[in-house]
Amino acid sequence: MIPTWLQIDYQRLVALGANKQLHHGLLLLGNQGVGSFDLAQQLAFDLLCLTNPMQACGHCKACLLNQSQTHPDYLLITPEKDTISVEQVRAISDFFVTSASYQGNKVVIIKNAESLTLSASNALLKTLEEPNSNRYLMLLAQNSAALPATILSRCFKVQLSVDLELAKSFISSLGIDINAPWVRAFLHRPQTLALWQQQEQINVIEDLYTMMMQSGMQTRHKQLLELFNQNPDYIDIFVQFYAQKLQTELLSNTLDIKRYQEKSQALLSFADKFKEVKGLNLSLQLNQLLKKLSYL
Ligand SMILES: [Zn+2]
């Protein structure tokens, strides 16, 4: 299913495909939760359909294989241990040089292209520079700045974004209250909200928000740590909520600009460390953060 806010981009790419003008290297850029993968996957199914070129019929052999995720001419690459290795990229070139099982196109999607190692990026260049016909590579990334210029210059870039009004009606249709203060922080990531709802996490997140907005949040080390250990996604949510809280305090003059900057800095450096440092002592880092947030 293509999200409503991506329909225009999708139709544009389908039209290019129907005119045999779709670039062999597509780079889809967008925030987490914008729906880049849904778009890429639908395009892949459209490219592989045996009945209607560029509009998956849903009934042919290829469409059925895609629905059961077993189409031999479709390959999905995701990071292994946070990186995409040169071996994974070599598997893509091998996949592209062999002939298609269904005499049509072959499609590869690379999720989190930022995770390509340097040698993997270099290996990928060859595939992008010497395209075989009927081979399509789609790279998904959040931020083009994290990709080598050599890759960027060889791809057709599509920046995907969320239309807030369309996102709001989608979120409402899930039964999530768009006026809830915590939901506002995630309106630009509708698919993320949908995923949380599917995983029945909405109540936990709502409780986390309520807890954070109460005074004495800084003493809830144990409770927060339990949550973070249970699901590391809650760290990102916590950081977003706290950043929102600091902004509110700044705007209502309960926090001066100097303390606002110091606290924001502490929060960001906590988030960065969590992303970058392997084997981080989370309990200790959280303890230090909560101290800074209460005393600064
Ligand atoms: Zn079909």
PDB file of N, CA, C and O and ligand atoms in Angstrom, residues 49-52 56-60 62-63, ligand 1:
ATOM      1  N   CYS A  49       5.730  -7.535 -12.404  1.00  0.00           N
ATOM      2  CA  CYS A  49       4.446  -8.131 -12.820  1.00  0.00           C
ATOM      3  C   CYS A  49       4.510  -8.588 -14.281  1.00  0.00           C
ATOM      4  O   CYS A  49       5.050  -7.903 -15.145  1.00  0.00           O
ATOM      5  N   LEU A  50       3.958  -9.779 -14.546  1.00  0.00           N
ATOM      6  CA  LEU A  50       4.025 -10.346 -15.897  1.00  0.00           C
ATOM      7  C   LEU A  50       2.845  -9.916 -16.761  1.00  0.00           C
ATOM      8  O   LEU A  50       2.878 -10.021 -17.982  1.00  0.00           O
ATOM      9  N   THR A  51       1.781  -9.428 -16.131  1.00  0.00           N
ATOM     10  CA  THR A  51       0.569  -9.080 -16.881  1.00  0.00           C
ATOM     11  C   THR A  51       0.536  -7.600 -17.247  1.00  0.00           C
ATOM     12  O   THR A  51       0.375  -7.247 -18.409  1.00  0.00           O
ATOM     13  N   ASN A  52       0.659  -6.747 -16.230  1.00  0.00           N
ATOM     14  CA  ASN A  52       0.604  -5.303 -16.468  1.00  0.00           C
ATOM     15  C   ASN A  52       1.951  -4.680 -16.155  1.00  0.00           C
ATOM     16  O   ASN A  52       2.289  -4.562 -14.988  1.00  0.00           O
ATOM     17  N   ALA A  56       1.328  -3.685 -10.769  1.00  0.00           N
ATOM     18  CA  ALA A  56       1.196  -5.071 -10.325  1.00  0.00           C
ATOM     19  C   ALA A  56      -0.271  -5.495 -10.327  1.00  0.00           C
ATOM     20  O   ALA A  56      -1.114  -4.817  -9.742  1.00  0.00           O
ATOM     21  N   CYS A  57      -0.558  -6.610 -11.012  1.00  0.00           N
ATOM     22  CA  CYS A  57      -1.958  -7.050 -11.134  1.00  0.00           C
ATOM     23  C   CYS A  57      -2.422  -7.758  -9.864  1.00  0.00           C
ATOM     24  O   CYS A  57      -3.608  -7.793  -9.562  1.00  0.00           O
ATOM     25  N   GLY A  58      -1.483  -8.357  -9.147  1.00  0.00           N
ATOM     26  CA  GLY A  58      -1.846  -9.051  -7.904  1.00  0.00           C
ATOM     27  C   GLY A  58      -2.250 -10.495  -8.112  1.00  0.00           C
ATOM     28  O   GLY A  58      -2.505 -11.215  -7.150  1.00  0.00           O
ATOM     29  N   HIS A  59      -2.317 -10.949  -9.381  1.00  0.00           N
ATOM     30  CA  HIS A  59      -2.809 -12.314  -9.626  1.00  0.00           C
ATOM     31  C   HIS A  59      -1.838 -13.208 -10.393  1.00  0.00           C
ATOM     32  O   HIS A  59      -1.946 -14.420 -10.338  1.00  0.00           O
ATOM     33  N   CYS A  60      -0.929 -12.592 -11.165  1.00  0.00           N
ATOM     34  CA  CYS A  60      -0.049 -13.421 -11.994  1.00  0.00           C
ATOM     35  C   CYS A  60       0.962 -14.165 -11.111  1.00  0.00           C
ATOM     36  O   CYS A  60       1.070 -13.905  -9.927  1.00  0.00           O
ATOM     37  N   ALA A  62       4.139 -13.907 -10.975  1.00  0.00           N
ATOM     38  CA  ALA A  62       5.135 -13.018 -10.358  1.00  0.00           C
ATOM     39  C   ALA A  62       4.552 -12.306  -9.146  1.00  0.00           C
ATOM     40  O   ALA A  62       5.194 -12.211  -8.090  1.00  0.00           O
ATOM     41  N   CYS A  63       3.336 -11.807  -9.275  1.00  0.00           N
ATOM     42  CA  CYS A  63       2.711 -11.090  -8.154  1.00  0.00           C
ATOM     43  C   CYS A  63       2.498 -12.029  -6.968  1.00  0.00           C
ATOM     44  O   CYS A  63       2.710 -11.639  -5.817  1.00  0.00           O
TER      45      CYS A  63
HETATM   46 ZN    ZN B   1       1.035  -9.428 -11.822  1.00  0.00          ZN
END
